[in-house]
Short mmCIF file of C-alpha atoms and ligand atoms in Angstrom, two decimals:
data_model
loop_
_atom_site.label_atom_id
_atom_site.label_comp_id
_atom_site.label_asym_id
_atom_site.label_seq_id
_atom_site.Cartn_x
_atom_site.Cartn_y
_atom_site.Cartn_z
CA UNK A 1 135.89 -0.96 -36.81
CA UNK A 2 133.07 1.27 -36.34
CA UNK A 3 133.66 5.00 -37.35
CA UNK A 4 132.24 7.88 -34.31
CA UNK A 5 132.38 11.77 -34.59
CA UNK A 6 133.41 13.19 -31.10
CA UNK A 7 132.56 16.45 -30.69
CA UNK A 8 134.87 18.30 -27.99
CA UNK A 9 136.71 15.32 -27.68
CA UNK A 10 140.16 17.17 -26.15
CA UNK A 11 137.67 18.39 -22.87
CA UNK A 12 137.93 16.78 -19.40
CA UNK A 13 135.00 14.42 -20.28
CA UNK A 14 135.90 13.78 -23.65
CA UNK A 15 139.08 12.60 -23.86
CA UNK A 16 138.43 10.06 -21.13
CA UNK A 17 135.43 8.64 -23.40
CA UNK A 18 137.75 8.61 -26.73
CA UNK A 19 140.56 6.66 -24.61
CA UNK A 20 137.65 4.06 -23.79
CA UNK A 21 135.89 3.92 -27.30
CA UNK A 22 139.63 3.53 -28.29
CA UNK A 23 140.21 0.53 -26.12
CA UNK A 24 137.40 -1.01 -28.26
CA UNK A 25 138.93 -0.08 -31.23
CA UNK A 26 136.96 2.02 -32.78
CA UNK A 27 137.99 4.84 -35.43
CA UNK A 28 137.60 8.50 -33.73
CA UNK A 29 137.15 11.77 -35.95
CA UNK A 30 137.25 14.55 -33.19
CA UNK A 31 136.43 17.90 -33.54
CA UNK A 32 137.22 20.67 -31.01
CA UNK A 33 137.91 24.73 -31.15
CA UNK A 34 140.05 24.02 -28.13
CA UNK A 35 138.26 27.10 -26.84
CA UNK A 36 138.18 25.20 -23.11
CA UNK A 37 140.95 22.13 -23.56
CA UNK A 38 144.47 21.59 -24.95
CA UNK A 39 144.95 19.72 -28.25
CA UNK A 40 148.15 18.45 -26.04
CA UNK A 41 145.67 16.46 -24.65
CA UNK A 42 146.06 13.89 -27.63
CA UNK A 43 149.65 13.36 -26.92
CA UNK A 44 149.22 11.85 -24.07
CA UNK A 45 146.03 9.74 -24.89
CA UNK A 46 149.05 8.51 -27.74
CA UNK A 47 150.83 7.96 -24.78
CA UNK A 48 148.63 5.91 -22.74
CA UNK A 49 148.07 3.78 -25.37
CA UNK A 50 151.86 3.07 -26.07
CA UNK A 51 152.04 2.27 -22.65
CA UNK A 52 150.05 -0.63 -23.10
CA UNK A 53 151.20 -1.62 -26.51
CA UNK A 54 148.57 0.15 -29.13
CA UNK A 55 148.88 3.14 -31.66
CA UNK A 56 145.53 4.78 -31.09
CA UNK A 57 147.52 7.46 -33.41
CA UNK A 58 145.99 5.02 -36.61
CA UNK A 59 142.36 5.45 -35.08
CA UNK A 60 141.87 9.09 -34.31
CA UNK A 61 141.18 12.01 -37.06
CA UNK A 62 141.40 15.45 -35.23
CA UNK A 63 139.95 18.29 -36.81
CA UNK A 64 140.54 21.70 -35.02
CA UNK A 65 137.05 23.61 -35.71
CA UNK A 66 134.09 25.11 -34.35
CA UNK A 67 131.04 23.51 -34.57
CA UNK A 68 129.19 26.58 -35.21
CA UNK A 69 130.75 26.48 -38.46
CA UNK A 70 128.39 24.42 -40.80
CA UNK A 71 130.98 23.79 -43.50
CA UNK A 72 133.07 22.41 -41.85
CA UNK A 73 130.85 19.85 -40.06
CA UNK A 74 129.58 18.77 -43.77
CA UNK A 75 133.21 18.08 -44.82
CA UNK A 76 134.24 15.76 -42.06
CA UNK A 77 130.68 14.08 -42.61
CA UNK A 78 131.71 13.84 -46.48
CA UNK A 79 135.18 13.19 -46.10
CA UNK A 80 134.15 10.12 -43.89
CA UNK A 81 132.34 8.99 -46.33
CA UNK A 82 134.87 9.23 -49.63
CA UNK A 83 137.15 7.08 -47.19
CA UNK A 84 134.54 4.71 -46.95
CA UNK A 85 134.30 4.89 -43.08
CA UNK A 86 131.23 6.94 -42.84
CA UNK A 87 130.27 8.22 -39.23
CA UNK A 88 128.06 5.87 -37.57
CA UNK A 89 127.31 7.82 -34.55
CA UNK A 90 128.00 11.03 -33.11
CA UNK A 91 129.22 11.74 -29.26
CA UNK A 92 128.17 15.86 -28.34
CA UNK A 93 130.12 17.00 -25.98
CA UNK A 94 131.18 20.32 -27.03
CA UNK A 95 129.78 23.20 -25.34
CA UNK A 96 130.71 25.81 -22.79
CA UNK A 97 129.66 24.57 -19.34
CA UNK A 98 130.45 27.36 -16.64
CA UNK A 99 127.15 27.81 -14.96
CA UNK A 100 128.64 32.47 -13.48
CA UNK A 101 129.57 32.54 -17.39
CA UNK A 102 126.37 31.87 -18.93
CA UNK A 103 124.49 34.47 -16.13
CA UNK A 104 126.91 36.99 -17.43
CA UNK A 105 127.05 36.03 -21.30
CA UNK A 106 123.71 34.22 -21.98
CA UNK A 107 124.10 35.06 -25.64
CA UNK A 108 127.17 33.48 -25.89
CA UNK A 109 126.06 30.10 -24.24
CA UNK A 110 122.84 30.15 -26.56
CA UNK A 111 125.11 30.49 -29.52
CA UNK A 112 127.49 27.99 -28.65
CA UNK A 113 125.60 25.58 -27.38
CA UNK A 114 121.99 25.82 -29.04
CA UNK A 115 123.32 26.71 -32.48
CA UNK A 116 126.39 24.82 -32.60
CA UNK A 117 124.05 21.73 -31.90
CA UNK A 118 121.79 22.83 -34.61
CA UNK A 119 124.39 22.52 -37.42
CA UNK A 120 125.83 19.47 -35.68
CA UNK A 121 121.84 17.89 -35.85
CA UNK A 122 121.77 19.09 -39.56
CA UNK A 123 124.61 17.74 -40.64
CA UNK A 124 123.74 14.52 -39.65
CA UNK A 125 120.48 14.53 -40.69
CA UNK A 126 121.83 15.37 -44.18
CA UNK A 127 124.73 12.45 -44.26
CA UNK A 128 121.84 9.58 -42.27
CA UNK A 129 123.48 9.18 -39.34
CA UNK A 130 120.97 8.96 -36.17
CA UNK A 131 122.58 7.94 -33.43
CA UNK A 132 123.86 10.41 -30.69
CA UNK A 133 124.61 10.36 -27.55
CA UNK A 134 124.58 13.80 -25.95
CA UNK A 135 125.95 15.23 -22.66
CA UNK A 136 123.13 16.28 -20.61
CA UNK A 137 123.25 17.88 -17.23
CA UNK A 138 121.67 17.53 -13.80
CA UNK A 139 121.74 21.17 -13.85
CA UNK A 140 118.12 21.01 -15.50
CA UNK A 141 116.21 19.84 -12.86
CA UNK A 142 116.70 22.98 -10.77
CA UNK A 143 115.66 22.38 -7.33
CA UNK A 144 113.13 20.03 -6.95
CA UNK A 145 112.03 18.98 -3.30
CA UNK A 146 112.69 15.22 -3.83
CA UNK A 147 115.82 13.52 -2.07
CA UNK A 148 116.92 11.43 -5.41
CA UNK A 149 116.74 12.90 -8.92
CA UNK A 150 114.72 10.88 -11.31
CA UNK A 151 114.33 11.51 -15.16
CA UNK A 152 111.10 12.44 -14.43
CA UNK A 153 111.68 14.91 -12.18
CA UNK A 154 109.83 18.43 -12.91
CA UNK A 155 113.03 20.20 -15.15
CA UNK A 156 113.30 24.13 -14.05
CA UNK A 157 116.65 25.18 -15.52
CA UNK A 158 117.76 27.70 -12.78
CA UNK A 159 120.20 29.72 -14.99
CA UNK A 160 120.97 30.24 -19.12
CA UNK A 161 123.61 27.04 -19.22
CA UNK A 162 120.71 24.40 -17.37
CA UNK A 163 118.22 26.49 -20.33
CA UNK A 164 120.85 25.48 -22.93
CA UNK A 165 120.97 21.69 -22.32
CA UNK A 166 117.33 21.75 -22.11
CA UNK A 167 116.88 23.05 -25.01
CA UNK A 168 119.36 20.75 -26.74
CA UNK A 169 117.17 17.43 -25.43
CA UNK A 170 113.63 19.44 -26.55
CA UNK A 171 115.43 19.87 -29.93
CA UNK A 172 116.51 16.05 -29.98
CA UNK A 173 112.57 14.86 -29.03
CA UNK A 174 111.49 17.03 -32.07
CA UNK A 175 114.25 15.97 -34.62
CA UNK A 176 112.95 12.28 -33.14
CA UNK A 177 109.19 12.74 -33.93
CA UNK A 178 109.84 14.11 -37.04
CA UNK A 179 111.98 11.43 -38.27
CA UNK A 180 109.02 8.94 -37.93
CA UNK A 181 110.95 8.06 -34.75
CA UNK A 182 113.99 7.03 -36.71
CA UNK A 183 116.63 8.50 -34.69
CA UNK A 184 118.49 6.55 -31.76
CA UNK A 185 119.41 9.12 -28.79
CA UNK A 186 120.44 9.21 -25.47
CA UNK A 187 120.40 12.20 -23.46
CA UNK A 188 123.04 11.52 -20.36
CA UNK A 189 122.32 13.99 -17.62
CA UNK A 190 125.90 13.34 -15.50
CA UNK A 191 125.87 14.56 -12.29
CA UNK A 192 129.34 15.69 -10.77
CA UNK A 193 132.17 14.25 -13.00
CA UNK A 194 135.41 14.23 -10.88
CA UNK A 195 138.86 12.45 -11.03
CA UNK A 196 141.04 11.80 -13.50
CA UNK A 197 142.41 9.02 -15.82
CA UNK A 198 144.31 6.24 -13.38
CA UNK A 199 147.59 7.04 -15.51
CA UNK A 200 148.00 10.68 -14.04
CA UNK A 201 148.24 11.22 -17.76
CA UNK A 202 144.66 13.33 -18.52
CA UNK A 203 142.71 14.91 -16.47
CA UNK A 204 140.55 17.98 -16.08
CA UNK A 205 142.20 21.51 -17.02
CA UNK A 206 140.12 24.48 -16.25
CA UNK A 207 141.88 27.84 -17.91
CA UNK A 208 140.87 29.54 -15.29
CA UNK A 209 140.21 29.52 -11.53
CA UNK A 210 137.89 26.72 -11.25
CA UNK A 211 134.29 27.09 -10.71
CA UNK A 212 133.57 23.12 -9.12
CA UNK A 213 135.21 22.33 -5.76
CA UNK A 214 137.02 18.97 -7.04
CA UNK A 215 139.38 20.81 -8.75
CA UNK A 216 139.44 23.72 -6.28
CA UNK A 217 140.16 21.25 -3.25
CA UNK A 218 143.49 20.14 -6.08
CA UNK A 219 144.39 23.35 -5.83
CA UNK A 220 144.31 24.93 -2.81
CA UNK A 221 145.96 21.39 -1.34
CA UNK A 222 148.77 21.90 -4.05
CA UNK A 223 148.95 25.65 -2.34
CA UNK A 224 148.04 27.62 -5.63
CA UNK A 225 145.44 29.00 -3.56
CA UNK A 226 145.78 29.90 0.64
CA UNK A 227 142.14 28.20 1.24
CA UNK A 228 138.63 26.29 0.36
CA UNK A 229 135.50 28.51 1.33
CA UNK A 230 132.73 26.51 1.96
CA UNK A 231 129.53 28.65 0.90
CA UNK A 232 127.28 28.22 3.75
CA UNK A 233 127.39 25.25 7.14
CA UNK A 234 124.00 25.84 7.36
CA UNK A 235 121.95 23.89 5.23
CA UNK A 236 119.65 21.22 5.63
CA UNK A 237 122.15 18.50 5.67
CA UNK A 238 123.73 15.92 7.78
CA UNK A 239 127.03 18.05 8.59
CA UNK A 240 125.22 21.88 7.31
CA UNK A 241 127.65 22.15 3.82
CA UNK A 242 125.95 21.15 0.46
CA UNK A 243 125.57 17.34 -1.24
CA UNK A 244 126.39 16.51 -4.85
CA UNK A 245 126.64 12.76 -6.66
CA UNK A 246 130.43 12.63 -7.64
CA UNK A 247 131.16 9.98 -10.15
CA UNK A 248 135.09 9.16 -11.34
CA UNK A 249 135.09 10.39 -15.30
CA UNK A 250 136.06 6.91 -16.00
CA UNK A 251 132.96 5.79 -14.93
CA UNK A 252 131.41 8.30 -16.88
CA UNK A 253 133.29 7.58 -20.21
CA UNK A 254 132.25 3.70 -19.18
CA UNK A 255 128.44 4.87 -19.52
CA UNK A 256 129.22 6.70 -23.09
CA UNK A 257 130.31 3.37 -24.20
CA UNK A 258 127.60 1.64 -22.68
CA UNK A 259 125.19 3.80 -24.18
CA UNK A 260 126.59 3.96 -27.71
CA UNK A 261 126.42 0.00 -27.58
CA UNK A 262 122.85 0.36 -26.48
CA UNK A 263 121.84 2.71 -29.04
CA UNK A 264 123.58 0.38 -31.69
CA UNK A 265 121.70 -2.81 -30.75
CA UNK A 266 118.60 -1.59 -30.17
CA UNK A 267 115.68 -0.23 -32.15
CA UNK A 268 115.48 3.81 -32.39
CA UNK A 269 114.60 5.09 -29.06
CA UNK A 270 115.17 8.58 -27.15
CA UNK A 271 116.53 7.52 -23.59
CA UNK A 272 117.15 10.82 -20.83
CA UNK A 273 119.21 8.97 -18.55
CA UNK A 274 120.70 10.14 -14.89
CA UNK A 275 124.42 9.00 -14.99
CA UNK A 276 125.33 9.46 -11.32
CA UNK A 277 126.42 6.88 -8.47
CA UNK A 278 122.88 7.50 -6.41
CA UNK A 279 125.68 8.20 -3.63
CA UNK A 280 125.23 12.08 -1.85
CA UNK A 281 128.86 13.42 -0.44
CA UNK A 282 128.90 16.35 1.56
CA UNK A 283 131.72 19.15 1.08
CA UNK A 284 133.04 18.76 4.53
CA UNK A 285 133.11 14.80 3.74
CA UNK A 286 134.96 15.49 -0.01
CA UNK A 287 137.49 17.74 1.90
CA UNK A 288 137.88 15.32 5.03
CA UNK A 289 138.84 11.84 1.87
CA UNK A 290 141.22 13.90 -0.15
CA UNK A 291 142.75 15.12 2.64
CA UNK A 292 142.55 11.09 4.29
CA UNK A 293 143.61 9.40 1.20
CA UNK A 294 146.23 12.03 -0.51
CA UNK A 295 147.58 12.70 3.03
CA UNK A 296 147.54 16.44 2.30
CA UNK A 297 145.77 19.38 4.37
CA UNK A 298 143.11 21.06 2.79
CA UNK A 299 142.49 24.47 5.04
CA UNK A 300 139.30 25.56 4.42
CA UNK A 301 137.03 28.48 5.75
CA UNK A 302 132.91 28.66 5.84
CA UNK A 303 131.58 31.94 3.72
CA UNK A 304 127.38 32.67 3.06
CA UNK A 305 125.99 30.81 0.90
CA UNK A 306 125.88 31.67 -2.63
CA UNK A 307 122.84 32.77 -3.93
CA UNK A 308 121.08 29.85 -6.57
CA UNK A 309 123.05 27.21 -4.58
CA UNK A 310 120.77 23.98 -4.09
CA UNK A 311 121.59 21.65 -0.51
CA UNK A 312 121.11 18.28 -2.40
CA UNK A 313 121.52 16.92 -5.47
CA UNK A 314 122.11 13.57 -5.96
CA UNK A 315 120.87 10.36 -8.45
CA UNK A 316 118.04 8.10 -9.08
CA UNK A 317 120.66 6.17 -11.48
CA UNK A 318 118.30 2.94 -11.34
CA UNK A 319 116.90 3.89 -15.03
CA UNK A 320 120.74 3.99 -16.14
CA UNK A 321 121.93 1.26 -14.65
CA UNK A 322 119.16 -1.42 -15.82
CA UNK A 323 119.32 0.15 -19.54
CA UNK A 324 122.74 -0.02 -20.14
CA UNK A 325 123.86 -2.74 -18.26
CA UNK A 326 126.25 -0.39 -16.59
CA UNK A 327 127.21 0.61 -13.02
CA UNK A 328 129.85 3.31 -11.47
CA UNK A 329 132.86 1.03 -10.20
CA UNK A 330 135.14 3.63 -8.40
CA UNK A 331 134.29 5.38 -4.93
CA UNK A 332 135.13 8.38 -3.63
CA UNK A 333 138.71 7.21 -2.38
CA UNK A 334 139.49 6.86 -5.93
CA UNK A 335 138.50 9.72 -6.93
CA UNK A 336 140.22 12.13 -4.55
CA UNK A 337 143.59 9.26 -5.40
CA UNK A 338 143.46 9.89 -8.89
CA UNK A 339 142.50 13.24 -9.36
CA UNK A 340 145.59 14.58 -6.93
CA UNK A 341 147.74 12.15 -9.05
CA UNK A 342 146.63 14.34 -11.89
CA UNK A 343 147.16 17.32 -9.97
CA UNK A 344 150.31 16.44 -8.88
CA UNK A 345 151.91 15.48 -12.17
CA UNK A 346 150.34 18.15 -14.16
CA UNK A 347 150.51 20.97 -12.34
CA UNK A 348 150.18 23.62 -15.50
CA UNK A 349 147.55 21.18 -17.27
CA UNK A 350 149.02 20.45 -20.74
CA UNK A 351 151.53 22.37 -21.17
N1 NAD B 1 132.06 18.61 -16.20
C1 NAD B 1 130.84 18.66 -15.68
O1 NAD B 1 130.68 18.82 -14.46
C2 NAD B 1 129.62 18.51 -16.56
C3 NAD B 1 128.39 18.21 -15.97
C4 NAD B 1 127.27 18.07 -16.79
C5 NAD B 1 127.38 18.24 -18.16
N2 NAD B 1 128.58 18.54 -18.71
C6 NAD B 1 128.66 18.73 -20.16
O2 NAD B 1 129.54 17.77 -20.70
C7 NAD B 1 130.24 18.30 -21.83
C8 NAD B 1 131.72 18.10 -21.63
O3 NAD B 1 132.09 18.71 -20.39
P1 NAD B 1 133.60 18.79 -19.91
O4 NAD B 1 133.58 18.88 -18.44
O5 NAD B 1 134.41 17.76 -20.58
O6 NAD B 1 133.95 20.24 -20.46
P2 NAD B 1 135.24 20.74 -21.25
O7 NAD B 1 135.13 22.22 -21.35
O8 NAD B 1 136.46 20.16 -20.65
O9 NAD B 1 134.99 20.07 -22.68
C9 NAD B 1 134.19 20.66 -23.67
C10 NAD B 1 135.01 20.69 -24.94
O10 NAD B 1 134.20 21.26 -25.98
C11 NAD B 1 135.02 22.18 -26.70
N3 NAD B 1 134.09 23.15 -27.31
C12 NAD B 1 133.28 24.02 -26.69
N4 NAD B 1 132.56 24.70 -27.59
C13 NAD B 1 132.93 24.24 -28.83
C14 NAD B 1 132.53 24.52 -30.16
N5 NAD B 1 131.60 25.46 -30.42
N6 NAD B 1 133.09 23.83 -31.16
C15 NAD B 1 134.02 22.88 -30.92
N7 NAD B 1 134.45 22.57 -29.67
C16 NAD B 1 133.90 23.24 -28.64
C17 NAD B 1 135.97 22.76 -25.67
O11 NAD B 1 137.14 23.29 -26.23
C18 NAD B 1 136.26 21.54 -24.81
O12 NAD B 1 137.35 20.81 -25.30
C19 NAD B 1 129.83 19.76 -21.92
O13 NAD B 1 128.83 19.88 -22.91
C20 NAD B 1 129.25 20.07 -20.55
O14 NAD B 1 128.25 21.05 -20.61
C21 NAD B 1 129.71 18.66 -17.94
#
C-alpha cells in the first residue's frame, strides 16, 4: 500500500481522484482548509465505499489545514514517516480557482496559490519525496489562434488565476533542474471538468453562485435561478455561442491515477500534459443534451459577450493519451446524466 498526500482532497476534483486512488488501495493523508469544499464530503466517499463492500475509513488521514502554513505541512510529512508509511507522492490540488475572484483579489490568489505551493514544494524537498502531480489549467494558454490546444502552444495567462498556475509549473521546471533532474512531475492542464460521481453521492459544490455554466445549467433547470444567459450568439462558431472541451471528473480522476502510475514507473521526468477529450461542445449544444437526456427545460436568454471571453477552446489530448495509456470514457450524455443526478439528490451540496 503506497502512502499519497492529497492536497485539497474534499474539492470537486479531489475527492473524485481520492475515491479512485482508493479503489487501488492506496493510503490517503488529505489536507484541506475547506475554504471552497465540505469536509462532509468524506462521509459519503465512506459511503460509496460501503456500498461496495470496503472501509476506505482505514486508508484516509484527514488533516484540516492550510497549506500556507509550513508547520503543519512538515508534521504530516514527519508524522508519515514515524508511522513508517512515508508519503511517496504528492497530488496539488488545493488552490482557489475562480477566474472574476482573482481580477478582483490578485493578492489573494498569489498567496494562496503561489505561496501555498512553495511550502508544499519545500516540504517535500526536505522529507525526499519527488513525485507530484499538479493540477494545471487550460486557462494558461490564453487565446491562441490555433483550433486544438497543444502543450506547446504559446502560454499568455489572460488574468491573475491563469498567472498563478503558470507560475506554479515555472516553479516545478526550476525545482526540476536544480535537483539534477531528480524530481518526477506532471503538470495536468484539465480543460472543463464537469459531472459528477455515478453514485449521485459527490459532486461539485460551489458556495456561491457558480461561475462555469455546468453547474449553472443544474441550477437554473432545478429552478434556483429563472434563466441561463448565454454571453454572446455571435461568435465565430458553428451555432454563434462559445466552445469548451468538457470531460466527466471521473475521467479526470482516471488521468490522476494514470499519471501517478506513470510517474512511479518511470525515470524522473517533467510531463505538461492537456487532459481534455479533444471534443469542442458548444453552449447551445450543452443546454440542448441536459435538457435531451435529464428531460428538463433549461430557459435560457442571449446577453453581450463578456469581456476576456475566448470562442474556442478545446484539446490536443494526443500527448496525454499516448503517455499515460489513458483515454476519457464518458460523453457528454453522461455527463449532463450524472451531474443532474448530483443535482438532484444534493440540492444544498453537503449539508
Ligand atoms: N474545476 C475546474 O474547472 C478546474 C480547471 C482547471 C484547473 N483546476 C484546478 O484544479 C484544482 C482543483 O479544482 P476543483 O474544481 O476541485 O476546485 P475546488 O475548489 O472544489 O477544490 C480545491 C480544494 O482546495 C482547497 N483549498 C484551497 N486553498 C487551500 C489552501 N490554501 N490550503 C488547503 N486547502 C485549500 C479548497 O477548500 C477545496 O477543497 C484547483 O487547483 C483548480 O485551480 C480546476
Amino acid at each position: 500500500m503506497t502512502t499519497y498526500l492529497i492536497t485539497g482532497g474534499c474539492g470537486f476534483i479531489g475527492s473524485h481522484t481520492c475515491l479512485s486512488l482508493l479503489k487501488r488501495g492506496h493510503n490517503l493523508i488529505i489536507i484541506d482548509s475547506n475554504i471552497n469544499s465540505s469536509q462532509n464530503v468524506l462521509g459519503r466517499i465512506y459511503k460509496i465505499g460501503h456500498i461496495e463492500n470496503n472501509h476506505y475509513e482505514n486508508q484516509i488521514t484527514f488533516i484540516k489545514g492550510d497549506i500556507k502554513n509550513y508547520e503543519i505541512l512538515k508534521k504530516i510529512f514527519i508524522d508519515a514517516i514515524h508511522k513508517k508509511k512515508p508519503i511517496s507522492g504528492v497530488i496539488h490540488f488545493a488552490g482557489l480557482k475562480a477566474v472574476e475572484e482573482s481580477v478582483k483579489n490578485p493578492l489573494l490568489y498569489w498567496e494562496n496559490n503561489v505561496f501555498g505551493s512553495i511550502n508544499l514544494f519545500k516540504a517535500m524537498k526536505s522529507y525526499d519525496c519527488n513525485i507530484i502531480v499538479f493540477s494545471s489549467s487550460a486557462t494558461i494558454y490564453g487565446n491562441p489562434k490555433e483550433k486544438f490546444f497543444r502543450e506547446d502552444t504559446t502560454i499568455q495567462p489572460m488574468n491573475p488565476y491563469g498567472y498563478t498556475k503558470f507560475t506554479i509549473e515555472k516553479i516545478l521546471k526550476d525545482i526540476y533542474i536544480s535537483s539534477n533532474k531528480e524530481w518526477k512531475i506532471a503538470n495536468l492542464r484539465y480543460f472543463n471538468p464537469i459531472g459528477a460521481h455515478e453514485s449521485g453521492l459527490i459532486g461539485e459544490n460551489p458556495l456561491n453562485i457558480p461561475n462555469n455554466l455546468f453547474p449553472y445549467i443544474c441550477r437554473v433547470a432545478y429552478k434556483n435561478y429563472k434563466e441561463l444567459k448565454i454571453f454572446g450568439s455571435d461568435w465565430n462558431t458553428y451555432d454563434g455561442t462559445c466552445i469548451r472541451d468538457y470531460i466527466h471528473v471521473v475521467d479526470l480522476a482516471e488521468a490522476h491515477c494514470a499519471a501517478l502510475d506513470y510517474l512511479i514507473e518511470n525515470k524522473p521526468t517533467i510531463l505538461n500534459l492537456n487532459i481534455g477529450t479533444g471534443i469542442g461542445t458548444s453552449v447551445l449544444e450543452m443546454v440542448n443534451t441536459f435538457s435531451k437526456v435529464n428531460k428538463i427545460d433549461v430557459p435560457y436568454s442571449f446577453a453581450n459577450r463578456r469581456s476576456g471571453d475566448v470562442p474556442s477552446i478545446v484539446a490536443d489530448n494526443k500527448l496525454a493519451l499516448k503517455t499515460l495509456n489513458w483515454f476519457p470514457k464518458r460523453d457528454l450524455s453522461e455527463m449532463c446524466k450524472d451531474g443532474w443526478k448530483w443535482q438532484i439528490n444534493n440540492p444544498n451540496g453537503y449539508n
